[in-house]
CSV table of C-alpha atoms and ligand atoms in Angstrom, one decimal:
chain,number,residue,atom,x,y,z
A,1,MET,CA,-0.3,-0.4,-0.1
A,2,SER,CA,1.2,3.8,-1.1
A,3,LYS,CA,1.6,5.6,2.0
A,4,LYS,CA,0.1,9.0,1.8
A,5,VAL,CA,0.9,12.1,3.9
A,6,PHE,CA,-1.3,15.2,4.9
A,7,ILE,CA,0.0,18.1,6.6
A,8,LYS,CA,-2.5,21.2,7.5
A,9,THR,CA,-0.3,23.8,9.2
A,10,PHE,CA,-0.9,27.2,11.4
A,11,GLY,CA,0.8,29.9,12.6
A,12,CYS,CA,3.7,31.5,11.7
A,13,GLN,CA,5.9,31.6,8.3
A,14,MET,CA,8.0,29.2,10.2
A,15,ASN,CA,5.6,26.5,10.4
A,16,GLU,CA,5.6,26.9,6.6
A,17,TYR,CA,9.0,26.1,6.5
A,18,ASP,CA,9.6,23.5,8.8
A,19,SER,CA,6.3,21.6,7.5
A,20,ASN,CA,8.0,21.7,4.0
A,21,ARG,CA,11.1,20.3,5.8
A,22,ILE,CA,8.4,17.6,7.2
A,23,ILE,CA,7.1,16.9,3.9
A,24,ASP,CA,11.0,16.1,2.3
A,25,VAL,CA,12.0,13.9,5.4
A,26,VAL,CA,9.1,11.4,6.1
A,27,LYS,CA,9.6,11.4,2.0
A,28,LYS,CA,12.6,9.0,2.9
A,29,ILE,CA,10.0,6.4,4.4
A,30,GLY,CA,8.5,6.5,1.4
A,31,PHE,CA,5.7,8.7,2.4
A,32,GLU,CA,4.4,11.3,-0.3
A,33,LYS,CA,2.2,14.6,0.1
A,34,THR,CA,-1.4,14.2,-0.5
A,35,ASN,CA,-3.8,17.2,-0.8
A,36,VAL,CA,-6.4,15.1,0.0
A,37,ILE,CA,-7.5,14.2,3.9
A,38,GLU,CA,-8.8,11.2,3.3
A,39,ASP,CA,-5.8,9.6,1.1
A,40,SER,CA,-3.4,9.8,4.3
A,41,ASN,CA,-2.0,7.6,6.4
A,42,CYS,CA,-0.3,9.4,8.6
A,43,PHE,CA,-1.9,13.1,9.2
A,44,ILE,CA,0.5,16.0,10.4
A,45,LEU,CA,-1.4,19.1,11.9
A,46,ASN,CA,1.6,21.9,12.4
A,47,THR,CA,0.1,24.2,15.7
A,48,CYS,CA,1.0,27.4,16.4
A,49,HIS,CA,0.4,29.1,20.4
A,50,ILE,CA,-0.1,32.2,19.8
A,51,ARG,CA,-3.4,33.3,21.1
A,52,ASP,CA,-6.1,32.7,21.6
A,53,LYS,CA,-7.6,29.0,22.1
A,54,ALA,CA,-4.7,27.4,20.2
A,55,LYS,CA,-4.9,24.1,22.6
A,56,GLU,CA,-9.1,23.7,22.7
A,57,LYS,CA,-8.6,24.7,18.6
A,58,VAL,CA,-5.9,21.6,18.2
A,59,TYR,CA,-8.8,19.2,19.9
A,60,HIS,CA,-11.6,20.3,17.5
A,61,GLU,CA,-9.5,19.5,14.2
A,62,ILE,CA,-8.4,15.8,15.9
A,63,GLY,CA,-12.1,16.1,16.5
A,64,ARG,CA,-12.8,16.6,13.2
A,65,LEU,CA,-10.4,14.3,11.6
A,66,LYS,CA,-12.1,11.3,13.6
A,67,LYS,CA,-15.4,12.4,11.8
A,68,ARG,CA,-13.8,12.1,8.7
A,69,PHE,CA,-12.3,8.6,9.2
A,70,LYS,CA,-15.6,6.9,10.8
A,71,GLU,CA,-15.5,4.5,8.5
A,72,LYS,CA,-12.1,4.0,7.8
A,73,ARG,CA,-8.6,3.3,9.0
A,74,LYS,CA,-7.6,5.7,11.0
A,75,PRO,CA,-4.1,7.2,9.7
A,76,ILE,CA,-0.6,7.7,12.3
A,77,VAL,CA,-2.3,11.0,13.6
A,78,ILE,CA,0.6,13.1,14.5
A,79,VAL,CA,0.8,16.6,16.6
A,80,ALA,CA,4.0,18.4,15.7
A,81,GLY,CA,4.1,22.8,16.4
A,82,CYS,CA,4.4,25.0,19.0
A,83,VAL,CA,1.1,23.7,21.0
A,84,ALA,CA,2.2,20.1,20.6
A,85,GLN,CA,5.8,21.6,22.7
A,86,ALA,CA,3.7,23.5,25.2
A,87,GLU,CA,1.2,20.8,25.9
A,88,ASN,CA,3.7,17.4,25.7
A,89,LYS,CA,2.6,14.8,27.0
A,90,GLU,CA,-0.8,15.8,28.2
A,91,MET,CA,-1.7,15.6,24.4
A,92,LEU,CA,-1.2,12.0,25.0
A,93,ASN,CA,-3.1,12.0,27.6
A,94,ARG,CA,-6.4,14.0,26.8
A,95,GLU,CA,-7.0,12.6,23.4
A,96,PRO,CA,-6.2,8.7,22.7
A,97,TYR,CA,-6.4,9.2,18.6
A,98,ILE,CA,-3.2,10.9,18.7
A,99,ASP,CA,-0.7,8.7,18.4
A,100,LEU,CA,2.8,11.1,18.4
A,101,VAL,CA,3.7,14.9,19.4
A,102,ILE,CA,6.5,16.3,18.0
A,103,GLY,CA,7.8,19.6,18.9
A,104,PRO,CA,9.7,22.2,16.2
A,105,GLN,CA,13.2,21.2,17.5
A,106,SER,CA,12.5,17.8,17.3
A,107,TYR,CA,12.1,17.4,13.5
A,108,HIS,CA,15.2,15.4,13.2
A,109,LYS,CA,14.0,12.6,14.3
A,110,ILE,CA,10.3,12.5,13.8
A,111,ASN,CA,11.1,9.3,11.3
A,112,ASN,CA,12.4,7.2,13.4
A,113,THR,CA,9.4,8.1,15.4
A,114,ILE,CA,7.1,6.8,13.4
A,115,LEU,CA,8.9,3.9,12.4
A,116,ASN,CA,8.9,3.1,15.6
A,117,PHE,CA,5.1,3.5,15.8
A,118,ILE,CA,4.5,1.4,13.1
A,119,GLU,CA,6.3,-1.4,14.4
A,120,ASN,CA,5.3,-0.9,18.1
A,121,LYS,CA,2.4,1.2,18.2
A,122,SER,CA,4.4,3.0,21.1
A,123,ARG,CA,2.6,6.2,21.0
A,124,ASN,CA,5.1,8.9,22.0
A,125,GLU,CA,5.6,12.7,23.0
A,126,ILE,CA,8.9,14.2,22.0
A,127,THR,CA,9.5,18.1,22.7
A,128,ASP,CA,13.7,18.6,23.6
A,129,PHE,CA,14.9,21.5,22.7
A,130,ASP,CA,17.8,21.1,20.3
A,131,SER,CA,18.4,22.7,17.6
A,132,ILE,CA,21.2,22.3,16.4
A,133,SER,CA,20.6,18.5,15.2
A,134,LYS,CA,17.6,19.8,13.9
A,135,PHE,CA,19.3,22.0,10.8
A,136,ASP,CA,22.7,19.5,10.6
A,137,TYR,CA,20.2,17.1,10.1
A,138,LEU,CA,17.4,18.4,7.2
A,139,SER,CA,20.1,21.1,6.0
A,140,LYS,CA,21.3,16.8,4.5
A,141,ILE,CA,18.2,16.2,3.4
A,142,LYS,CA,17.9,17.8,-0.8
A,143,ASN,CA,14.3,19.1,-1.8
A,144,LYS,CA,13.8,18.2,-5.2
A,145,LYS,CA,12.2,22.0,-6.2
A,146,SER,CA,11.7,25.2,-5.1
A,147,LYS,CA,9.0,27.8,-5.2
A,148,VAL,CA,9.4,31.3,-6.8
A,149,SER,CA,9.3,32.7,-3.5
A,150,SER,CA,11.1,30.3,-1.1
A,151,PHE,CA,11.1,30.3,2.7
A,152,LEU,CA,15.0,29.4,4.0
A,153,THR,CA,15.3,29.2,7.9
A,154,ILE,CA,18.4,31.0,9.8
A,155,GLN,CA,17.7,31.5,13.1
A,156,GLU,CA,14.8,29.8,16.2
A,157,GLY,CA,14.0,30.8,19.3
A,158,CYS,CA,13.7,33.8,21.0
A,159,ASP,CA,15.7,35.5,24.3
A,160,LYS,CA,14.3,38.2,25.1
A,161,PHE,CA,11.2,37.1,26.9
A,162,CYS,CA,8.5,39.8,25.9
A,163,HIS,CA,5.9,39.2,29.1
A,164,PHE,CA,2.7,38.8,27.0
A,165,CYS,CA,4.6,35.6,24.3
A,166,VAL,CA,4.9,32.1,24.3
A,167,VAL,CA,7.5,31.6,22.2
A,168,PRO,CA,10.6,31.5,24.4
A,169,TYR,CA,8.6,29.1,25.9
A,170,THR,CA,8.1,27.0,22.5
A,171,ARG,CA,10.6,27.6,20.2
A,172,GLY,CA,13.1,27.3,22.7
A,173,PRO,CA,16.4,29.8,23.0
A,174,GLU,CA,17.8,32.4,20.6
A,175,TYR,CA,19.9,30.0,17.8
A,176,SER,CA,21.3,30.8,14.3
A,177,ARG,CA,22.5,28.2,11.8
A,178,PRO,CA,26.2,28.2,10.7
A,179,PHE,CA,26.5,31.1,7.9
A,180,TYR,CA,27.8,27.9,5.3
A,181,GLN,CA,24.6,26.0,6.1
A,182,ILE,CA,22.5,28.8,5.4
A,183,LEU,CA,24.2,29.9,2.1
A,184,GLU,CA,24.7,26.2,0.8
A,185,GLU,CA,20.6,26.2,1.1
A,186,ALA,CA,20.2,29.3,-0.8
A,187,GLU,CA,22.1,28.0,-3.8
A,188,ILE,CA,20.7,24.8,-4.0
A,189,LEU,CA,17.0,26.6,-3.0
A,190,VAL,CA,18.4,29.2,-6.7
A,191,LYS,CA,19.0,26.1,-8.8
A,192,LYS,CA,16.2,24.8,-8.5
A,193,GLY,CA,13.6,28.0,-9.4
A,194,ALA,CA,13.8,30.4,-6.4
A,195,LYS,CA,13.8,33.6,-8.1
A,196,GLU,CA,12.7,35.2,-4.2
A,197,ILE,CA,14.8,34.4,-0.5
A,198,ILE,CA,12.9,34.7,2.9
A,199,LEU,CA,15.1,34.6,5.4
A,200,LEU,CA,13.4,33.3,8.4
A,201,GLY,CA,14.1,33.8,12.0
A,202,GLN,CA,11.3,35.0,15.1
A,203,ASN,CA,14.3,37.1,15.7
A,204,VAL,CA,15.5,37.2,12.4
A,205,ASN,CA,18.0,40.1,13.0
A,206,ALA,CA,19.7,38.7,16.0
A,207,TYR,CA,21.0,36.2,14.4
A,208,SER,CA,24.8,36.3,14.9
A,209,TYR,CA,26.8,33.3,14.1
A,210,PHE,CA,30.7,32.8,15.1
A,211,ASP,CA,33.4,31.0,13.2
A,212,LYS,CA,37.3,31.4,14.5
A,213,ASN,CA,36.2,34.2,16.5
A,214,LYS,CA,34.6,36.6,13.2
A,215,GLU,CA,31.1,37.3,14.3
A,216,PHE,CA,28.7,37.2,10.9
A,217,ARG,CA,25.4,39.1,11.3
A,218,LEU,CA,22.0,39.2,8.6
A,219,SER,CA,24.0,41.8,7.6
A,220,ASN,CA,26.6,39.5,6.1
A,221,LEU,CA,24.7,36.8,4.8
A,222,ILE,CA,21.8,39.9,2.9
A,223,MET,CA,25.6,40.9,1.2
A,224,SER,CA,26.1,36.7,0.5
A,225,LEU,CA,23.0,36.6,-1.0
A,226,GLU,CA,22.6,39.1,-3.6
A,227,LYS,CA,26.3,37.6,-4.9
A,228,ILE,CA,24.2,34.5,-6.5
A,229,SER,CA,23.6,35.0,-9.4
A,230,GLY,CA,19.5,34.5,-10.7
A,231,LEU,CA,18.5,35.3,-7.3
A,232,ASP,CA,16.2,38.0,-8.2
A,233,ARG,CA,14.6,39.4,-4.4
A,234,ILE,CA,15.7,38.9,-0.6
A,235,ARG,CA,13.7,39.5,1.9
A,236,TYR,CA,13.2,38.9,5.5
A,237,THR,CA,11.1,38.5,8.9
A,238,THR,CA,10.2,39.3,11.6
A,239,SER,CA,12.9,41.4,12.7
A,240,HIS,CA,13.2,43.3,15.8
A,241,PRO,CA,13.4,46.8,16.0
A,242,ARG,CA,16.2,46.1,19.0
A,243,ASP,CA,18.3,44.3,16.3
A,244,MET,CA,18.0,47.5,13.6
A,245,THR,CA,21.6,47.8,13.4
A,246,ASP,CA,23.8,50.4,10.7
A,247,ASP,CA,25.0,47.6,9.4
A,248,LEU,CA,21.8,45.8,8.5
A,249,ILE,CA,20.3,49.6,7.5
A,250,GLU,CA,23.4,50.4,4.7
A,251,CYS,CA,22.3,47.2,3.2
A,252,TYR,CA,19.4,49.6,2.1
A,253,SER,CA,21.8,51.4,0.5
A,254,LYS,CA,24.3,48.4,-0.9
A,255,SER,CA,22.2,45.8,-2.3
A,256,LYS,CA,20.3,45.6,-4.8
A,257,LYS,CA,18.1,42.9,-4.3
A,258,LEU,CA,17.1,43.8,-0.6
A,259,MET,CA,13.3,45.0,-0.8
A,260,PRO,CA,12.5,47.8,0.4
A,261,PHE,CA,9.6,46.6,2.3
A,262,VAL,CA,10.7,46.6,6.3
A,263,HIS,CA,8.3,44.3,8.3
A,264,LEU,CA,9.0,45.6,11.7
A,265,PRO,CA,6.4,44.8,15.1
A,266,ILE,CA,6.3,47.6,17.2
A,267,GLN,CA,3.4,46.8,19.5
A,268,SER,CA,2.6,49.6,20.9
A,269,GLY,CA,3.8,53.4,20.3
A,270,SER,CA,3.8,53.9,23.9
A,271,ASN,CA,6.6,53.8,26.3
A,272,LYS,CA,5.1,53.2,29.1
A,273,ILE,CA,3.4,50.2,27.7
A,274,LEU,CA,6.1,48.5,25.7
A,275,LYS,CA,8.3,49.1,29.1
A,276,LEU,CA,5.6,46.6,30.9
A,277,MET,CA,5.5,44.4,27.7
A,278,ASN,CA,9.1,43.7,28.5
A,279,ARG,CA,10.4,45.2,25.2
A,280,LYS,CA,13.3,46.5,25.5
A,281,HIS,CA,12.8,49.3,22.9
A,282,ARG,CA,11.4,52.9,23.0
A,283,VAL,CA,9.6,54.8,20.3
A,284,GLU,CA,11.9,56.9,19.8
A,285,ASP,CA,14.4,54.0,19.3
A,286,TYR,CA,12.1,52.7,16.5
A,287,ILE,CA,11.2,56.3,14.6
A,288,LEU,CA,14.6,56.8,14.3
A,289,VAL,CA,15.3,53.8,12.1
A,290,TYR,CA,12.3,54.9,10.7
A,291,GLU,CA,14.1,58.0,9.7
A,292,LYS,CA,17.5,56.6,8.8
A,293,LEU,CA,16.2,54.1,6.0
A,294,LYS,CA,13.0,56.7,4.5
A,295,LYS,CA,16.9,58.1,4.5
A,296,ILE,CA,18.4,55.6,2.3
A,297,ASN,CA,15.5,55.5,0.7
A,298,SER,CA,12.4,57.1,0.6
A,299,ASN,CA,9.9,54.7,-1.5
A,300,ILE,CA,11.0,52.4,2.1
A,301,GLU,CA,7.5,50.6,3.0
A,302,PHE,CA,7.1,49.9,6.8
A,303,SER,CA,4.1,46.9,8.6
A,304,SER,CA,3.9,46.6,12.0
A,305,ASP,CA,2.3,43.6,14.6
A,306,PHE,CA,0.9,46.2,16.8
A,307,ILE,CA,-1.2,44.4,20.6
A,308,VAL,CA,-4.3,45.9,21.5
A,309,GLY,CA,-5.8,46.9,25.1
A,310,TYR,CA,-2.3,45.0,26.9
A,311,PRO,CA,-3.0,45.2,30.5
A,312,GLY,CA,-2.7,49.1,31.2
A,313,GLU,CA,-3.0,50.3,28.2
A,314,ASN,CA,-5.0,54.0,29.0
A,315,ASP,CA,-7.2,56.7,27.0
A,316,ASP,CA,-3.6,58.4,26.5
A,317,ASP,CA,-1.3,55.4,25.9
A,318,PHE,CA,-3.9,54.0,23.1
A,319,LYS,CA,-3.8,57.8,21.2
A,320,ASP,CA,-0.2,56.4,21.3
A,321,THR,CA,-0.3,54.3,19.4
A,322,PHE,CA,-3.0,56.3,16.9
A,323,GLU,CA,-0.8,58.9,16.9
A,324,LEU,CA,2.7,56.4,15.3
A,325,ILE,CA,-0.1,55.1,12.9
A,326,LYS,CA,-0.7,58.2,11.3
A,327,LYS,CA,3.4,59.0,11.6
A,328,ILE,CA,4.2,55.3,9.5
A,329,LYS,CA,1.8,55.1,7.7
A,330,PHE,CA,2.2,51.9,7.7
A,331,VAL,CA,1.3,49.7,4.3
A,332,ASN,CA,0.6,46.9,5.8
A,333,SER,CA,-0.1,45.6,9.4
A,334,TYR,CA,-1.4,42.8,11.6
A,335,SER,CA,-3.3,43.9,15.1
A,336,PHE,CA,-4.4,41.6,17.5
A,337,ILE,CA,-6.6,42.4,21.1
A,338,PHE,CA,-4.4,41.1,23.6
A,339,SER,CA,-4.6,37.5,24.3
A,340,PRO,CA,-3.1,36.0,28.0
A,341,ARG,CA,-1.0,33.2,27.3
A,342,PRO,CA,-0.5,30.6,29.7
A,343,GLY,CA,2.9,30.8,31.2
A,344,THR,CA,4.1,34.0,30.5
A,345,THR,CA,4.3,36.7,33.0
A,346,ALA,CA,1.2,38.7,31.5
A,347,ALA,CA,-0.9,35.7,31.8
A,348,ASN,CA,-2.3,36.6,35.1
A,349,LEU,CA,-3.1,40.2,34.4
A,350,LYS,CA,-6.2,42.6,35.0
A,351,MET,CA,-7.8,42.5,31.9
A,352,ILE,CA,-9.0,45.5,29.7
A,353,ASP,CA,-13.6,45.4,29.7
A,354,GLU,CA,-14.3,43.9,26.3
A,355,LYS,CA,-16.4,46.8,25.5
A,356,VAL,CA,-13.0,49.0,25.1
A,357,LEU,CA,-10.8,46.3,23.3
A,358,LYS,CA,-13.1,45.7,20.3
A,359,GLN,CA,-13.5,49.6,20.1
A,360,ARG,CA,-9.6,50.4,20.3
A,361,LEU,CA,-8.7,47.0,17.7
A,362,LYS,CA,-11.4,48.6,15.2
A,363,ILE,CA,-10.1,52.0,15.3
A,364,ILE,CA,-6.6,50.8,14.6
A,365,GLN,CA,-7.7,48.3,11.9
A,366,GLU,CA,-9.5,51.3,10.4
A,367,ARG,CA,-6.8,53.2,10.2
A,368,LEU,CA,-4.4,51.3,9.1
A,369,PHE,CA,-6.9,49.3,6.2
A,370,GLN,CA,-6.8,53.0,4.8
A,371,TYR,CA,-3.2,53.3,4.3
A,372,GLN,CA,-3.4,50.0,2.8
A,373,ILE,CA,-5.5,51.1,0.2
A,374,GLU,CA,-4.3,54.5,-0.6
A,375,LYS,CA,-1.1,52.2,-1.2
A,376,ASN,CA,-2.6,50.2,-3.8
A,377,LYS,CA,-4.8,53.9,-5.4
A,378,SER,CA,-1.0,55.1,-6.0
A,379,LEU,CA,-0.6,52.6,-8.0
A,380,GLU,CA,-2.8,53.0,-10.3
A,381,GLY,CA,-2.0,54.0,-13.7
A,382,LYS,CA,1.2,52.9,-13.0
A,383,TYR,CA,4.1,51.0,-14.3
A,384,ILE,CA,5.3,48.3,-12.1
A,385,ASP,CA,7.5,45.6,-11.9
A,386,VAL,CA,6.5,42.0,-9.8
A,387,LEU,CA,7.9,38.5,-9.5
A,388,VAL,CA,5.4,36.3,-11.0
A,389,GLU,CA,4.5,33.1,-8.3
A,390,ASN,CA,2.1,31.0,-10.2
A,391,GLU,CA,-0.9,30.6,-12.1
A,392,ILE,CA,-4.6,31.0,-10.7
A,393,ASN,CA,-6.3,27.8,-11.4
A,394,ASP,CA,-6.4,27.9,-15.0
A,395,GLN,CA,-7.8,30.9,-15.5
A,396,ASN,CA,-4.8,32.0,-17.5
A,397,LYS,CA,-4.1,34.6,-14.7
A,398,LEU,CA,-0.7,35.1,-13.2
A,399,PHE,CA,-0.4,36.0,-9.3
A,400,ALA,CA,2.6,38.3,-8.5
A,401,ARG,CA,3.8,40.4,-5.8
A,402,ASN,CA,5.2,44.1,-5.9
A,403,ASP,CA,7.9,45.4,-3.7
A,404,TYR,CA,5.7,45.6,-0.9
A,405,MET,CA,4.2,42.0,-0.6
A,406,THR,CA,0.8,43.2,-2.3
A,407,SER,CA,-0.9,40.5,-4.4
A,408,VAL,CA,-1.0,41.7,-7.8
A,409,ILE,CA,-3.6,39.8,-10.7
A,410,PHE,CA,-3.5,40.4,-14.8
A,411,ASP,CA,-3.8,38.4,-17.8
A,412,GLY,CA,-0.8,36.3,-18.8
A,413,SER,CA,0.2,33.0,-19.9
A,414,LYS,CA,2.6,30.5,-17.8
A,415,ASN,CA,5.9,31.0,-19.0
A,416,LEU,CA,5.9,34.2,-17.5
A,417,ILE,CA,6.6,32.4,-14.0
A,418,GLY,CA,9.8,33.4,-12.3
A,419,LYS,CA,10.4,36.2,-14.0
A,420,VAL,CA,10.2,40.0,-12.8
A,421,VAL,CA,7.5,41.7,-15.6
A,422,SER,CA,6.6,44.8,-15.5
A,423,VAL,CA,2.7,45.3,-14.8
A,424,LYS,CA,0.8,49.1,-15.6
A,425,ILE,CA,-2.3,48.8,-12.7
A,426,LYS,CA,-5.7,49.7,-13.4
A,427,ASN,CA,-7.7,48.6,-10.7
A,428,SER,CA,-6.5,48.0,-6.3
A,429,ASN,CA,-8.7,47.2,-3.6
A,430,GLN,CA,-7.5,47.0,0.2
A,431,ASN,CA,-5.1,43.6,-1.0
A,432,SER,CA,-4.3,43.9,-4.2
A,433,LEU,CA,-3.7,45.1,-7.4
A,434,PHE,CA,-4.8,44.3,-10.6
A,435,GLY,CA,-3.0,44.6,-13.5
A,436,GLU,CA,-1.9,44.8,-16.8
A,437,ILE,CA,1.3,43.0,-19.2
A,438,ASP,CA,3.7,45.8,-20.4
A,439,LEU,CA,3.5,44.3,-24.1
A,440,ASN,CA,7.6,46.1,-24.4
A,441,ASN,CA,8.3,43.8,-21.3
A,442,LYS,CA,11.8,42.3,-22.4
A,443,PHE,CA,10.2,38.8,-21.7
A,444,ILE,CA,6.9,39.4,-23.6
A,445,ALA,CA,9.2,40.4,-26.3
A,446,ALA,CA,11.7,37.6,-26.8
B,501,LIG,N1,9.7,37.8,17.7
B,501,LIG,C1,8.9,39.4,16.6
B,501,LIG,C2,8.9,41.2,17.3
B,501,LIG,O1,9.2,40.5,18.6
B,501,LIG,O2,8.6,41.1,17.0
B,501,LIG,C3,6.8,38.5,16.9
B,501,LIG,C4,6.7,37.5,17.0
B,501,LIG,S1,5.6,36.7,16.8
B,501,LIG,C5,5.4,35.4,16.5
B,501,LIG,C6,4.2,37.2,16.3
B,501,LIG,C7,3.0,38.4,16.8
B,501,LIG,O3,1.7,37.9,17.7
B,501,LIG,C8,3.6,39.8,17.5
B,501,LIG,O4,4.8,40.4,17.2
B,501,LIG,C9,2.6,40.1,18.0
B,501,LIG,O5,2.0,40.9,18.1
B,501,LIG,C10,1.8,39.0,18.0
B,501,LIG,N2,1.2,38.4,19.5
B,501,LIG,C11,2.3,37.5,19.7
B,501,LIG,N3,1.9,37.1,20.9
B,501,LIG,C12,0.6,37.5,21.5
B,501,LIG,C13,-1.1,37.7,22.3
B,501,LIG,N4,-0.2,37.1,23.8
B,501,LIG,N5,-1.4,38.3,22.0
B,501,LIG,C14,-2.0,38.6,21.1
B,501,LIG,N6,-1.1,39.2,20.0
B,501,LIG,C15,0.2,38.1,20.5
B,502,LIG,FE1,8.1,36.7,21.5
B,502,LIG,FE2,9.1,38.8,22.2
B,502,LIG,FE3,10.8,37.1,21.6
B,502,LIG,FE4,9.1,38.3,19.1
B,502,LIG,S1,10.7,39.3,21.0
B,502,LIG,S2,9.5,36.1,19.2
B,502,LIG,S3,7.4,39.1,20.3
B,502,LIG,S4,9.0,37.4,23.0
B,503,LIG,FE1,3.0,30.6,15.9
B,503,LIG,FE2,4.8,29.4,17.3
B,503,LIG,FE3,4.6,30.7,14.7
B,503,LIG,S1,3.2,29.8,18.4
B,503,LIG,S2,3.2,32.5,16.0
B,503,LIG,S3,3.7,28.9,15.4
B,503,LIG,S4,7.0,30.7,16.0
């Protein structure tokens, strides 16, 4: 019988990267990826613990899975990711349908764990923090093809311990992968078709790797990727304001491939709240980074994450956040109501009234969306360069992204996939741009 694996992924890009690598790894023991749940004999849920009722969502997913397999033989059920790390054995105790629980730093052990389960039916939980072995192992497993825009994890974990956040507990201490291992992986990605590489880390700009007493930082990585022929675009996420050092800022003047778009979460525009959150940066520090980057290139745009209603946030603090949004005019952002997470310092703080929370979220989201719409509208009638990522459902329509990661949709043929082409923007809405290919484009003419 052929062995098939289905993987469902929640959470950040690092989970997406991990899911793709898990697929590469389990291929070694004969599992092929399927997109049809019912065809799978191994089901993996790659989970996220960042907000809300993360744990309960996992049990609901498993409940749904049980129903789908009611009449069929049960697949091997694996819970991976950050909820697996946080809940570990508890999951096996609570839900007998779950067979294996594997934390994010243990994916190099997944094949042995699955084989052991097939042979002995022993349910197991593996949640050690062992980033070195994980990446040593994963870097030896080569994947067959790359996406036009490919993720590459360079750093994992976090030592910053913001009081609201589970990441230091679910991903463990900060670990930076060896510099040359990353470059080798980047070369392979490009050889197999990647035109854009997005460097990933929970604190990607805290990347620091020492070799013979020489430090390699994110700036060194960017400038080395710059030299890879065939690679058109470089991005990185998520960065922390405290680690926006001058060497990284200078890359925006030195590199031709680094995109002029900075996702730099600030969380709040009030220094009082940033201090209560243990963010270790001030609003002034953020604005200074913004000004330095704008001076280098006025086309650089910012996006951020905001937590609304952190305990202690009064009307003035909220106003400060609103004023900051007006100053920076973020082109794209994520905003969330504070969600108390078990085990974090902020877990038991007194919550702000729910009505106030919802109202504040609505106010800032309206303003953030307005800037997003305005930015997209400002591109109407202009020619912009976009990287074509794929075709949309055989409709002869192409999906691409502009410099700021906004989706761009236009008519065109498949041979443009993987190319940077010029598109005239005809129309836009909050999330997308709609265009027409420039007929003088060199790829069309060729
Ligand atoms: N390392 C990044 C940084 O420091 O900005 C953020 C990584 S975190 C995975 C992504 C986002 O989730 C955060 O920027 C924050 O806005 C949000 N987040 C984290 N914990 C949260 C919580 N308890 N409640 C609401 N949002 C939260
Ligand atoms: Fe979480 Fe703060 Fe670390 Fe970001 S820097 S991952 S928000 S603890
Ligand atoms: Fe979620 Fe873990 Fe990423 S908690 S946001 S999947 S690091």
